[in-house]
Short mmCIF file of C-alpha atoms and ligand atoms in Angstrom, two decimals:
data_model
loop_
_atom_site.label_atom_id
_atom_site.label_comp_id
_atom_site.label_asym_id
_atom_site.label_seq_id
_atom_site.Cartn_x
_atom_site.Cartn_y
_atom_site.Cartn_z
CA UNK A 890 131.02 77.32 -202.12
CA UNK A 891 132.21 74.75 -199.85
CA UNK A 892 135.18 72.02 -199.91
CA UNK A 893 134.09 68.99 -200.68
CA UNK A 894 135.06 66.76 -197.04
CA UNK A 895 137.62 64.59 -197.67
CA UNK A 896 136.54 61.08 -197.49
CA UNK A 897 137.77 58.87 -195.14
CA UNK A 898 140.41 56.56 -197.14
CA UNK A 899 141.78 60.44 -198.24
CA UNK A 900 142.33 61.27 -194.41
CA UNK A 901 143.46 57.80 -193.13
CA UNK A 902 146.15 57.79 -196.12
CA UNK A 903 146.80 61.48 -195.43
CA UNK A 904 147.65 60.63 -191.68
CA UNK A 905 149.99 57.67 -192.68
CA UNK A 906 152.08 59.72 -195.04
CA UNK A 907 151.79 62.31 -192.07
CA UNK A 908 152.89 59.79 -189.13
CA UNK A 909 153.62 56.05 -189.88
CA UNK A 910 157.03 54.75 -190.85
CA UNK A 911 156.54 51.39 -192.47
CA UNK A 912 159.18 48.75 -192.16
CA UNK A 913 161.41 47.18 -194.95
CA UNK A 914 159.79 50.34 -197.31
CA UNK A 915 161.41 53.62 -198.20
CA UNK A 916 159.29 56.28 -197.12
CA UNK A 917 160.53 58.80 -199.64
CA UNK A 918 158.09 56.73 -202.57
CA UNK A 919 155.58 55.84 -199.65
CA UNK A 920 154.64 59.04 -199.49
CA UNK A 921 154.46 59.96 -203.10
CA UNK A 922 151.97 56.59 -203.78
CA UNK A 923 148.23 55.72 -202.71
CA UNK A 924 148.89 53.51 -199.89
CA UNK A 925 146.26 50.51 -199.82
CA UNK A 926 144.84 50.58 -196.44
CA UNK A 927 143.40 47.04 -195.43
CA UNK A 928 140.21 47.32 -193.17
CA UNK A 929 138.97 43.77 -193.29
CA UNK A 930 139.83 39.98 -193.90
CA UNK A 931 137.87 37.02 -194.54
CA UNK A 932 139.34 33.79 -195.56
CA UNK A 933 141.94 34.19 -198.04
CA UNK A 934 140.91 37.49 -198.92
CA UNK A 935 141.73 41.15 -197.85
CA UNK A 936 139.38 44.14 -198.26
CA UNK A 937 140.58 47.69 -198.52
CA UNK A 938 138.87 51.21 -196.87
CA UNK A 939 137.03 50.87 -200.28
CA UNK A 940 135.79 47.76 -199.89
CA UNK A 941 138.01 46.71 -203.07
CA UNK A 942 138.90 43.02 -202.26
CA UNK A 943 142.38 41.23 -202.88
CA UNK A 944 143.74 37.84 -202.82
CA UNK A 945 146.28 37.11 -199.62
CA UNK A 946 149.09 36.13 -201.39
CA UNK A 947 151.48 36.33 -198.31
CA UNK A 948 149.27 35.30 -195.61
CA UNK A 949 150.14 38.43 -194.62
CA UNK A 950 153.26 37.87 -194.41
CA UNK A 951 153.70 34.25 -193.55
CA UNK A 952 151.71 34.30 -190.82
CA UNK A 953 148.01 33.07 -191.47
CA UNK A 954 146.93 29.85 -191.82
CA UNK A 955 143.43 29.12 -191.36
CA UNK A 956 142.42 31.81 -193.01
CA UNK A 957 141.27 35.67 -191.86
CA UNK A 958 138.18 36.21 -189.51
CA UNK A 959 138.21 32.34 -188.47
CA UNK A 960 135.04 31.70 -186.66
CA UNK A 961 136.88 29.65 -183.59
CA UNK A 962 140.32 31.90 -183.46
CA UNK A 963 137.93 35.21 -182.96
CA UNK A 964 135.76 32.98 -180.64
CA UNK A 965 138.99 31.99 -178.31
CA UNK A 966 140.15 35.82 -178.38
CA UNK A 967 137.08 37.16 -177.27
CA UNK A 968 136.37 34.36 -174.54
CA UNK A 969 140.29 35.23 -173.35
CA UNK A 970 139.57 39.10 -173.47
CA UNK A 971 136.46 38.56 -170.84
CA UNK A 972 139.07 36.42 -168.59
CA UNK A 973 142.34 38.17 -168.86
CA UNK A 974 144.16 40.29 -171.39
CA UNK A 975 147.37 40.20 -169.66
CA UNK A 976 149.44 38.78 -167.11
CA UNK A 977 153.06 38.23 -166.42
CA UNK A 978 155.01 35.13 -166.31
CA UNK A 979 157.70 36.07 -164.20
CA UNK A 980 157.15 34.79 -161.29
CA UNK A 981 153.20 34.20 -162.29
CA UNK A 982 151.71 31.64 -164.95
CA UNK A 983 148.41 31.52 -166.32
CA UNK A 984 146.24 28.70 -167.87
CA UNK A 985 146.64 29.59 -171.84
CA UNK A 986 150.39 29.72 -171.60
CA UNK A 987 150.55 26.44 -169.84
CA UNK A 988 148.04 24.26 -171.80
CA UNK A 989 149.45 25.91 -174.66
CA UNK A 990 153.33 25.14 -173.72
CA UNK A 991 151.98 21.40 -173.43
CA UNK A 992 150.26 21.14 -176.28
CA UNK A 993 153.47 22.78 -178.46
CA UNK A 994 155.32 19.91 -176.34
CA UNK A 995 152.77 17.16 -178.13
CA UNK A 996 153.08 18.06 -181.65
CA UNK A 997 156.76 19.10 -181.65
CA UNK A 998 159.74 17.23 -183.37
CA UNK A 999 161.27 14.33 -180.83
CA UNK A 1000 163.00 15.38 -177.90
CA UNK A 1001 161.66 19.18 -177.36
CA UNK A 1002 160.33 19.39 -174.21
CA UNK A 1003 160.79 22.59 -172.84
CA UNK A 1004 158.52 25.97 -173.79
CA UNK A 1005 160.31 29.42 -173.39
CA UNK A 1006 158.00 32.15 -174.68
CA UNK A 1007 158.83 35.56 -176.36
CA UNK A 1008 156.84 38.03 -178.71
CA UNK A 1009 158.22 37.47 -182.80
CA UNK A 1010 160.63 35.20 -184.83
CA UNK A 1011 163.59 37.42 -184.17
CA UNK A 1012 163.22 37.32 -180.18
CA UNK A 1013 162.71 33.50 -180.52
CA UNK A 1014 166.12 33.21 -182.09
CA UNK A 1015 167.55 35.67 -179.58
CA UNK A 1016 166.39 33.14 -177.13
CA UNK A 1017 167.88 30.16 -178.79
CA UNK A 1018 171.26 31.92 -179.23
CA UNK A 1019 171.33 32.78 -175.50
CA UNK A 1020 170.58 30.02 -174.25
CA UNK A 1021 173.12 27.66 -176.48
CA UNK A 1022 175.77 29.95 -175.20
CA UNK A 1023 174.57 29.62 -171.45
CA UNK A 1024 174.17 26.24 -171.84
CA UNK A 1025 177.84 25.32 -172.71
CA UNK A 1026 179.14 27.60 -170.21
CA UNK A 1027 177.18 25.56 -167.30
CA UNK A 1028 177.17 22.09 -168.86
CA UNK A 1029 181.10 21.33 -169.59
CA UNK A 1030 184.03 23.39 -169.04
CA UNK A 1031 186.45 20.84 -171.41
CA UNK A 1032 183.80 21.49 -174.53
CA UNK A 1033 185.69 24.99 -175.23
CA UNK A 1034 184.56 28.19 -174.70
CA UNK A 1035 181.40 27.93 -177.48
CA UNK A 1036 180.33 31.21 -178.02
CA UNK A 1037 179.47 31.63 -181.88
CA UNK A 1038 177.43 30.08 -184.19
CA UNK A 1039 177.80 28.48 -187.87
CA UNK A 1040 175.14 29.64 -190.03
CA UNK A 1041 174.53 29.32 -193.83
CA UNK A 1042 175.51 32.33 -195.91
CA UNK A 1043 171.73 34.18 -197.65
CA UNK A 1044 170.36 33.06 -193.86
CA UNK A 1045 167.81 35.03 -192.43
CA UNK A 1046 166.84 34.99 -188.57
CA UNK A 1047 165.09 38.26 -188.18
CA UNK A 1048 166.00 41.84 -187.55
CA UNK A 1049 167.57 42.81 -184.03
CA UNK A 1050 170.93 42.04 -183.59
CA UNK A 1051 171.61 38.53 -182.15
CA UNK A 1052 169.17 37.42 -185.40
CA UNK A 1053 171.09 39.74 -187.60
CA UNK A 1054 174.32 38.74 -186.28
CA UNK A 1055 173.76 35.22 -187.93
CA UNK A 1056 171.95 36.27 -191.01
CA UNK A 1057 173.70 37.32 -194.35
CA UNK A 1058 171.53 39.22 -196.07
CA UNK A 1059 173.69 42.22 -197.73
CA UNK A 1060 171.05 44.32 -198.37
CA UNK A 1061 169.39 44.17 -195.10
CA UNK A 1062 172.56 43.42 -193.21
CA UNK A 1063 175.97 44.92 -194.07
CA UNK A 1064 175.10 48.77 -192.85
CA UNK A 1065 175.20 47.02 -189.19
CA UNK A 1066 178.35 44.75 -189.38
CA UNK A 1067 179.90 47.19 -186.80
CA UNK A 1068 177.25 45.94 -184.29
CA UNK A 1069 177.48 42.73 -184.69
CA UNK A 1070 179.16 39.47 -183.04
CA UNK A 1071 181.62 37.05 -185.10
CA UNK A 1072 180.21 34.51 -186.68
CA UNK A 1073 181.37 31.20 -189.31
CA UNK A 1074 179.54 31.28 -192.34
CA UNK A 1075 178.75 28.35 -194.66
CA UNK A 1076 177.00 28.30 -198.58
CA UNK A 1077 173.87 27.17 -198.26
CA UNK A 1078 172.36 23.93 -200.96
CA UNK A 1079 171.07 26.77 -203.70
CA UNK A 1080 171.01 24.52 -206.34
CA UNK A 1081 169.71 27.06 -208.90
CA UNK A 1082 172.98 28.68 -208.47
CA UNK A 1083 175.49 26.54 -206.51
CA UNK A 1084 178.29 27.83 -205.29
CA UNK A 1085 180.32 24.61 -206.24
CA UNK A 1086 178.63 24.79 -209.56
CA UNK A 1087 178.14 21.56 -209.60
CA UNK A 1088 174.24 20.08 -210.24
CA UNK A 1089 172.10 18.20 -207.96
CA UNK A 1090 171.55 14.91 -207.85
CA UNK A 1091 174.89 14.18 -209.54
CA UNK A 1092 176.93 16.51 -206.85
CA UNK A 1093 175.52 14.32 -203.90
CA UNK A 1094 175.10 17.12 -201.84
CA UNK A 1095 179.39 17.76 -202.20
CA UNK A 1096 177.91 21.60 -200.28
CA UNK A 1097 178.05 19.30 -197.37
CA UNK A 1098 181.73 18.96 -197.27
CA UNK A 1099 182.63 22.53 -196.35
CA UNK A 1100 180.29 22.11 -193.48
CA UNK A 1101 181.87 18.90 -192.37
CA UNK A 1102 185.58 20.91 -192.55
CA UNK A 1103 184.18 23.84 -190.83
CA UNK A 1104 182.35 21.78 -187.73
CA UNK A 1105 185.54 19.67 -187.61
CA UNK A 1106 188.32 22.81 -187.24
CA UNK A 1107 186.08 24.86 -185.23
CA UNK A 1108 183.91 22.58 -182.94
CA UNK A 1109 185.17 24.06 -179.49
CA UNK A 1110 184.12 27.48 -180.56
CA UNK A 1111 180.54 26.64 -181.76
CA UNK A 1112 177.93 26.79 -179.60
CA UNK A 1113 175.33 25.86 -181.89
CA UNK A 1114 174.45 25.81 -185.97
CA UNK A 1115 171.44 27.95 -186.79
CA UNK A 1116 169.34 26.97 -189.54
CA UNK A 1117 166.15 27.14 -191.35
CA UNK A 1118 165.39 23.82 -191.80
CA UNK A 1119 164.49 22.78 -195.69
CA UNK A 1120 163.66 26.04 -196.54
CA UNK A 1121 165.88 29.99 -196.68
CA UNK A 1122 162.46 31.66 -196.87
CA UNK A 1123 164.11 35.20 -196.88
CA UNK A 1124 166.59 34.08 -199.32
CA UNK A 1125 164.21 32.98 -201.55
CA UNK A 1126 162.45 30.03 -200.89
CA UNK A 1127 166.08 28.29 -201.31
CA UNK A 1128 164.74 24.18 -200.68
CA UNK A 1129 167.30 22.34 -199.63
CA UNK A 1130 167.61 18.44 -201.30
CA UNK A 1131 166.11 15.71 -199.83
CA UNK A 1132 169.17 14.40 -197.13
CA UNK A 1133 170.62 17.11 -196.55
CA UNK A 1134 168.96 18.63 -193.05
CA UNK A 1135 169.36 14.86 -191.90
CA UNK A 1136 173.41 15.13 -192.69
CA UNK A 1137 173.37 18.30 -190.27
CA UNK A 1138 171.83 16.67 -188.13
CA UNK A 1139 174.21 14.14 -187.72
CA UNK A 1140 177.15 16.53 -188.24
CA UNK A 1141 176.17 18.67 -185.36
CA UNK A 1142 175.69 15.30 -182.89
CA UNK A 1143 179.17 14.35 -184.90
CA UNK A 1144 181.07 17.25 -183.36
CA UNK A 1145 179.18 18.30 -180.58
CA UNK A 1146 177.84 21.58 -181.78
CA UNK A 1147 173.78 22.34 -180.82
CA UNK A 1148 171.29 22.65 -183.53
CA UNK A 1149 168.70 25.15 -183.43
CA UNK A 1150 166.35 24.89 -185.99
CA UNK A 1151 164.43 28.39 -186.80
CA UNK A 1152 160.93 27.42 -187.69
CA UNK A 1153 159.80 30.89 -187.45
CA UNK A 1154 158.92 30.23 -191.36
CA UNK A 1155 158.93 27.06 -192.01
CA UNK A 1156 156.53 26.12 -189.03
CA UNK A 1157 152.70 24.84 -188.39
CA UNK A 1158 152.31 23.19 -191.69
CA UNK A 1159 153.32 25.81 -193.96
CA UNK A 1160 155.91 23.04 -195.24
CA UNK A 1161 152.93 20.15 -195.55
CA UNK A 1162 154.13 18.88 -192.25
CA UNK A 1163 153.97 20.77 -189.06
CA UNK A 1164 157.06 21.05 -188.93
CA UNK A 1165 160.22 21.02 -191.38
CA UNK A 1166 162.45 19.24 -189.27
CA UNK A 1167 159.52 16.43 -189.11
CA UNK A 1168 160.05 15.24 -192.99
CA UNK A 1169 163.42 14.28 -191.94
CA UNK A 1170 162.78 13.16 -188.10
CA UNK A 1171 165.33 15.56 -186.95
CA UNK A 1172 165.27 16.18 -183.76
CA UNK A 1173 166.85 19.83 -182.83
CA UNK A 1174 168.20 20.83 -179.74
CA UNK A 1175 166.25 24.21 -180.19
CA UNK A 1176 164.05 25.43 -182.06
CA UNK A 1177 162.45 29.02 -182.52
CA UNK A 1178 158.89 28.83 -183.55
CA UNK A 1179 156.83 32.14 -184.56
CA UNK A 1180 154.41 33.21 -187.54
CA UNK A 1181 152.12 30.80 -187.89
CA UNK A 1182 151.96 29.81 -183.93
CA UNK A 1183 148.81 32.04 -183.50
CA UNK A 1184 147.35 31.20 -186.99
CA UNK A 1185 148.30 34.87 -187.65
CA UNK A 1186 146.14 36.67 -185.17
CA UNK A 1187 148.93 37.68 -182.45
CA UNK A 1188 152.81 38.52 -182.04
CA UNK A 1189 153.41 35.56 -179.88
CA UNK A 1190 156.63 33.43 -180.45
CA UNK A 1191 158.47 30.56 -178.30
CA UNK A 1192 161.84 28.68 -178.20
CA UNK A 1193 161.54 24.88 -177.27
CA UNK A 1194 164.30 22.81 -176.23
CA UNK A 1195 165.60 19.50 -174.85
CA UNK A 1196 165.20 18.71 -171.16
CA UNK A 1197 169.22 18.47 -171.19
CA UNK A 1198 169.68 21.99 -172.36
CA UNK A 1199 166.73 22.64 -169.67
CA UNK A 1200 168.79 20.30 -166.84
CA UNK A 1201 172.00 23.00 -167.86
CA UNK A 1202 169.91 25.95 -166.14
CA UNK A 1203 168.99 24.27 -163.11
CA UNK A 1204 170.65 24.81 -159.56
CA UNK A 1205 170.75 26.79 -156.33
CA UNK A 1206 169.82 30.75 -157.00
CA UNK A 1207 172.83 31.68 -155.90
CA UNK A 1208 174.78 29.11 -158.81
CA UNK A 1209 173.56 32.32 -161.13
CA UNK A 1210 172.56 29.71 -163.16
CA UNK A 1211 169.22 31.20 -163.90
CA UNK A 1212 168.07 32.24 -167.52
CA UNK A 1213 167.97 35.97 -167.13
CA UNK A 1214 165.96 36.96 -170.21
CA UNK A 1215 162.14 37.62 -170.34
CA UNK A 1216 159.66 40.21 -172.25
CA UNK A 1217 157.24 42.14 -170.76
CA UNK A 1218 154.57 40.11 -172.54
CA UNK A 1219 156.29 36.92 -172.23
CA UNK A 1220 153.44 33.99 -172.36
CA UNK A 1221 150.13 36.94 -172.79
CA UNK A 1222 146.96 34.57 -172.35
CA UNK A 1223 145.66 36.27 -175.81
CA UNK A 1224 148.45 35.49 -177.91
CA UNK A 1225 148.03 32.03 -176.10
CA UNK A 1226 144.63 31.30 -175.81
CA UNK A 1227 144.53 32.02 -180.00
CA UNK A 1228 147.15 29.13 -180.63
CA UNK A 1229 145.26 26.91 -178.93
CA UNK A 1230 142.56 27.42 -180.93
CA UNK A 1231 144.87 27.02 -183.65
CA UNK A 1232 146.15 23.83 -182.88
CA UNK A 1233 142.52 22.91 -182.26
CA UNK A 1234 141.27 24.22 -185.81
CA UNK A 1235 144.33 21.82 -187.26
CA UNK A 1236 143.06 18.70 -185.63
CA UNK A 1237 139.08 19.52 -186.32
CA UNK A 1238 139.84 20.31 -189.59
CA UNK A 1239 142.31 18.02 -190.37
CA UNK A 1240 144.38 20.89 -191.54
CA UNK A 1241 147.34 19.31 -193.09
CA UNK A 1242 145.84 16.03 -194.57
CA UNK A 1243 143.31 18.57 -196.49
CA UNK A 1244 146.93 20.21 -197.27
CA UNK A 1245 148.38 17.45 -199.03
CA UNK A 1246 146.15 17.29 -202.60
CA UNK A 1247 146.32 20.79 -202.30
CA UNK A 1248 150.28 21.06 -202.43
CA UNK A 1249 150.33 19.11 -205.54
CA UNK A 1250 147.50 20.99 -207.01
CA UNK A 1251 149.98 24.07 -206.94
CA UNK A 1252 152.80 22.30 -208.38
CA UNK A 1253 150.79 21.50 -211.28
CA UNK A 1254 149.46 25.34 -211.22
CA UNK A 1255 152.57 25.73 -211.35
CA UNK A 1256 154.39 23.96 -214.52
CA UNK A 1257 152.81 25.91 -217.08
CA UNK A 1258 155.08 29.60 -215.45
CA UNK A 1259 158.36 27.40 -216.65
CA UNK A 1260 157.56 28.13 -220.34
CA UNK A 1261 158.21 32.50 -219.31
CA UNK A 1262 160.70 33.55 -221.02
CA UNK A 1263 162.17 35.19 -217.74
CA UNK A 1264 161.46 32.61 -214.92
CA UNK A 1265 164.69 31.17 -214.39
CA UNK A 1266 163.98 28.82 -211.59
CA UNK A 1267 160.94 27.75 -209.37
CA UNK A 1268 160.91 26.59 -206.40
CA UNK A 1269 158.31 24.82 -203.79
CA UNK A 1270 158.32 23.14 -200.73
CA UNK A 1271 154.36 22.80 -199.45
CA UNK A 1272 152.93 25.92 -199.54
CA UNK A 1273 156.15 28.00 -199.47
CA UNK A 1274 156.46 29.04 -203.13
CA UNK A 1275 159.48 31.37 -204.74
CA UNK A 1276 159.84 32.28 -209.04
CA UNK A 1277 163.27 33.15 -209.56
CA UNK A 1278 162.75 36.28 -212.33
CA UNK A 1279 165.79 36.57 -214.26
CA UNK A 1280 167.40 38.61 -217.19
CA UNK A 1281 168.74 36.07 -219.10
CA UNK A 1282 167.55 32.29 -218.86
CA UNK A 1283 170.21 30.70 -220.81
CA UNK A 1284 173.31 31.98 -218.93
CA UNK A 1285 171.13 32.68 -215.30
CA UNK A 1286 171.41 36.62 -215.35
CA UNK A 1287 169.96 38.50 -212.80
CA UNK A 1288 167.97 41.01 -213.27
CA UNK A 1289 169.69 44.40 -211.84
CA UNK A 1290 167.74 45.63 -208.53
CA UNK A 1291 167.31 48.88 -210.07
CA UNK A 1292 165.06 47.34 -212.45
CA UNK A 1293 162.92 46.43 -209.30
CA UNK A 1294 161.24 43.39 -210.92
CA UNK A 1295 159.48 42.22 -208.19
CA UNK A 1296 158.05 45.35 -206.97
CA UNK A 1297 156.71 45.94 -210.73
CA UNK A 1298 155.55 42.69 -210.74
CA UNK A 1299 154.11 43.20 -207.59
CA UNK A 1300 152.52 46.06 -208.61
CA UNK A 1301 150.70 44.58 -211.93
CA UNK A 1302 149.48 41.56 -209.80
CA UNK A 1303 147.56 44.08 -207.33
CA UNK A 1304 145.97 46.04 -210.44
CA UNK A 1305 144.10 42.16 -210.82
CA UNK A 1306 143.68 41.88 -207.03
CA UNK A 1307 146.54 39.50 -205.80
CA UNK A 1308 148.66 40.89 -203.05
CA UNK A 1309 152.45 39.97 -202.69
CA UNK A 1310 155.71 40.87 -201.44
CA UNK A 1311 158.45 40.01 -203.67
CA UNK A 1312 162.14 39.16 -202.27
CA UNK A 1313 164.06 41.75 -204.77
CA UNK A 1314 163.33 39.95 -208.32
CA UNK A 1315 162.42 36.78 -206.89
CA UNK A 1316 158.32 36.28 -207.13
CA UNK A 1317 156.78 34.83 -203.17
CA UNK A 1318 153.53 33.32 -203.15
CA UNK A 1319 152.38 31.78 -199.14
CA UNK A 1320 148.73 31.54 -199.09
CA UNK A 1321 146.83 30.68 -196.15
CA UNK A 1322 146.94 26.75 -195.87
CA UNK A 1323 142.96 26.88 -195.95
CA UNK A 1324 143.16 28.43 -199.38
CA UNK A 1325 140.98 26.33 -201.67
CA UNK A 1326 142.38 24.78 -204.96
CA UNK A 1327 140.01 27.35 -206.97
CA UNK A 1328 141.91 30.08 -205.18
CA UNK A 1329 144.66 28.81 -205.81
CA UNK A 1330 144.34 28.64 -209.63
CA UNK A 1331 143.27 33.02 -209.35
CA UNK A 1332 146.27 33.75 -207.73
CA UNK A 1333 148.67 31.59 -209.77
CA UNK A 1334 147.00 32.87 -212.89
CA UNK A 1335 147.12 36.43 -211.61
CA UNK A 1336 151.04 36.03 -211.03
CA UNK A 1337 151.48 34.40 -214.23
CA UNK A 1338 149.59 37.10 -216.22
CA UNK A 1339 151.34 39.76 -214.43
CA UNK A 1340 155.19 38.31 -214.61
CA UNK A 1341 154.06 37.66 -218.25
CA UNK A 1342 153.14 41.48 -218.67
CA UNK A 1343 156.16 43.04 -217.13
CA UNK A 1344 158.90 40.77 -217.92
CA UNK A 1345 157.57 41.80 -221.66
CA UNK A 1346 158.10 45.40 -221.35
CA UNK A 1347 162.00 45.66 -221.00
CA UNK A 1348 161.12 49.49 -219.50
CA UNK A 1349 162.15 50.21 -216.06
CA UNK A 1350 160.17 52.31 -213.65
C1 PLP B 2793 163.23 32.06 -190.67
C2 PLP B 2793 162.86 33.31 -189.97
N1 PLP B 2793 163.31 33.53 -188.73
C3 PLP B 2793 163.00 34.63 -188.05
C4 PLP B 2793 162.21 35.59 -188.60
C5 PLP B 2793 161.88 36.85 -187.83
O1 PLP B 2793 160.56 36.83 -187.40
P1 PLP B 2793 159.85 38.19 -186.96
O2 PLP B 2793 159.65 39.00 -188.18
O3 PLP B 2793 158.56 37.73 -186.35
O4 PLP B 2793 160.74 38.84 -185.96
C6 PLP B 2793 161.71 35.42 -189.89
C7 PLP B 2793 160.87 36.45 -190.52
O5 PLP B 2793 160.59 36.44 -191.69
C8 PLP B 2793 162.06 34.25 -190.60
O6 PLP B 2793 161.63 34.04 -191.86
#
C-alpha cells in the first residue's frame, strides 16, 4: 500500500512550522495550530490554500485601501516591472520617486514640502527623529542642545530602536529599556480611562496641562514631540477629543519644540480625511507616512518636512551638514510607481467622499455592540475602529491577559470567516476604505456574534 501524498496546504504548513518565524506570535503555539495560509485577495476578501474565503478585517494590517487585486495598482506594478524594478537614489533618481515625491507634496498637510523616502513606518520615524536632532544642531546653537523627544505614554512608533525608544508599550517594550535613549513621557487623552480621572467634555482637555508644564521646564532639551495624531492605533484606537491635536500644535510653536506627526496609521484616508492632522489644519514640521502609501501593495514609507528643516541641511560638503542616512531601497520605482496609482485610484474614485456615508454607516453598525455585557468602551475615528472587552463594565475591569480575550475572540470570528488581530483584549476592526456598506454589516455582525459567544463562556483557553 502506498502513503497517501500529502496535499499541498499539508506541506506548505509543514514547511512554515519547519522554517518561518512569524512576528508579534509565539512560535511555541504556532507550531502546535493549523496555520491559515492566504494564497489570494480580491477586494475585501482573502482566500486561503483551500480556497476558503475570509473577510479582511485588518486590511491586512492597516495597510490596504482600495481593496486586494485592484485592477489599476496591479496594472502600474506590472507596467513598472517592464521599465525598472530597482534603482538607487543615492546619487541617482528615477521618474516614480519624483512624480511621486510631488504628488505626496500636493495632497499633504500645509507647509510639508520636502520627500525623504525609506522602506516601513518604523524607518520613517527613524528618519523624523534624526533629522529633528540634526536639525537643531545646525539651525541654532542658543536653542539648547535638543536631543530627546516628548512622547505620549501607550505611544507606538514601530519596532527598531529609535521608534521603540519613544513608544511605551510594556509588553512590547520594557525587555529593551537597556537599549534605548532617554526620553519625557506624557499621558495620552484616554478618556475611557483617564489618568486624571476626570470625564470629557467637563475636564476641558485638563490632560493638556501636564504637557504645557513639561514643554515649558524642558524646552531646550526637546528636539521634537512625536505623536500619532487623533488616533494611538497600537494602543487601542485611543481618539483623542476634538481640540486637542490643535493645542499641541500650538504648544510645540509655543516653546519651540518640532512636531512630527506619525501618520504611519492614521494616513491616506484611513481617518475620513487623508490625513489626521488635516481635520485640525495642523501643520507638522514632520511627518512619517507608511501603510497605506502604496494602497498596501509595497513596503515603501517616506518622511516629509518643512523647507526650513530642509534649509537646516544645506551647505558646502565639507560643512558635514549632509543627511547621512539612506536604505538600500530608498525611493524603489515599484513601491513608487504603485502609490501613484494609489493616489490616482483616490481621485478617480473619489475615494474619500464615497468614505464619508460609509463612516457613519459603521457607527450605526456599531451602536447595537454597546448593549454586550462585556464591551466596556468603543471607539471610532473613520475607519479606524477599537471595542474595549472588559471584565467588569460597571467598575471598568480588565480582563486579565491570560484570559487572552482577543485572541479567543479572534479565533471565533475566523470560524464565521472574518479575519482580525486583536490589541490584547481590545477588539480592531480596519477594513479596506473600498469596503462596501453590505460588507460592512458581515463583518460587524460576525464580531458581534463572536464577542457575544466568548465573552459568554467565562472559560479560559
Ligand atoms: C503609528 C505607527 N507608527 C509606526 C508604525 C510602524 O510601521 P511598520 O510596521 O511599517 O514599521 C506603526 C505600525 O503599526 C504605527 O501604527
Amino acid at each position: 500500500m502506498t502513503t497517501p501524498k500529502k496535499n499541498r496546504t499539508t506541506t506548505l504548513a509543514d514547511w512554515d512550522r519547519t522554517y518561518l518565524w512569524h512576528p508579534f506570535t509565539q512560535m511555541q503555539e504556532w507550531e502546535q495550530e493549523e496555520p491559515l495560509i492566504i494564497e489570494q485577495g480580491k477586494g475585501s476578501y482573502l482566500i486561503d490554500t483551500e480556497g476558503k474565503r475570509y473577510l479582511d478585517g485588518t486590511s491586512s494590517i492597516w495597510v490596504n485601501l482600495h481593496g486586494h487585486r485592484h485592477p489599476a495598482l496591479n496594472r502600474a506594478m506590472k507596467n513598472q516591472l517592464d521599465t525598472l524594478a530597482h534603482s538607487t537614489l543615492l546619487g541617482l533618481s528615477n521618474p516614480p520617486a519624483i512624480q511621486l515625491a510631488r504628488e505626496l507634496i500636493r495632497i499633504a498637510p500645509k507647509g510639508m514640502k520636502r520627500v525623504f523616502y525609506s522602506d516601513n513606518g518604523s524607518t520613517a520615524v527613524e528618519v523624523a527623529l534624526k533629522m529633528a536632532v540634526q536639525y537643531w544642531q545646525q539651525r541654532c546653537s542658543d536653542a539648547g542642545s535638543k536631543n530627546t523627544f516628548l512622547h505620549l505614554k501607550l505611544a507606538y512608533h514601530g519596532d527598531t530602536v529609535g521608534a521603540v525608544s519613544v513608544g511605551n508599550i510594556d509588553l512590547f517594550h520594557s525587555r529593551f529599556k537597556s537599549l534605548l535613549f532617554p526620553t519625557v513621557e506624557a499621558d495620552p487623552p484616554y478618556c475611557y480611562r483617564c489618568p486624571l480621572r476626570l470625564t470629557y467634555p467637563s475636564c476641558q482637555m485638563a490632560c493638556l496641562d501636564p504637557i504645557e508644564r513639561i514643554l515649558k521646564e524642558r524646552h531646550r532639551e526637546l528636539a521634537g514631540f512625536i505623536i500619532e495624531p487623533l488616533v494611538q492605533a497600537a494602543a487601542g484606537m485611543i481618539t483623542a477629543p476634538p481640540g486637542y491635536l490643535k493645542r499641541i500644535r500650538e504648544l510645540c510653536t509655543k516653546y519651540n519644540v518640532l512636531l512630527i506627526a506619525d501618520e504611519v496609521a492614521t494616513g491616506f484616508g484611513r481617518t475620513g480625511k487623508m490625513f489626521a492632522c488635516q481635520h485640525e489644519g495642523v501643520p507638522p514640521d514632520l511627518m512619517a507616512i507608511g501603510k497605506g502609501l502604496t494602497g498596501g501593495y509595497m513596503p515603501l514609507a517616506a518622511t516629509l518636512t518643512t523647507e526650513e528643516i530642509y534649509h537646516a541641511f544645506l551647505g558646502r560638503y565639507e560643512d558635514f551638514k549632509t543627511f547621512f542616512h539612506g536604505h538600500s531601497y530608498t525611493g524603489n520605482p515599484l513601491g513608487c510607481a504603485v502609490a501613484l496609482a494609489n493616489l490616482e485610484v483616490f481621485k478617480k474614485e473619489k475615494t474619500l467622499a464615497r468614505l464619508q456615508p460609509k463612516i457613519k454607516t459603521m457607527g450605526r453598525l456599531l451602536q447595537p455592540l454597546w448593549q454586550l455585557p462585556h464591551v466596556g468602551d468603543i471607539r471610532q475615528k473613520g475607519f479606524m475602529v477599537a471595542i474595549e472587552l472588559v471584565e467588569d463594565k460597571k467598575t471598568r475591569k480588565p480582563y486579565p491577559l491570560e484570559a487572552r480575550m482577543g485572541h479567543r475572540v479572534t479565533q471565533e470570528a475566523r470560524r464565521h470567516g472574518l479575519l482580525l488581530r486583536p490589541l490584547g483584549h481590545i477588539m480592531v476592526l480596519i477594513p479596506p476604505l473600498s469596503t462596501d456598506a453590505s460588507v460592512l454589516a458581515r463583518m460587524v455582525s460576525i464580531l458581534h456574534r463572536a464577542i457575544a459567544t466568548v465573552t459568554a463562556s467565562p472559560s479560559l483557553t
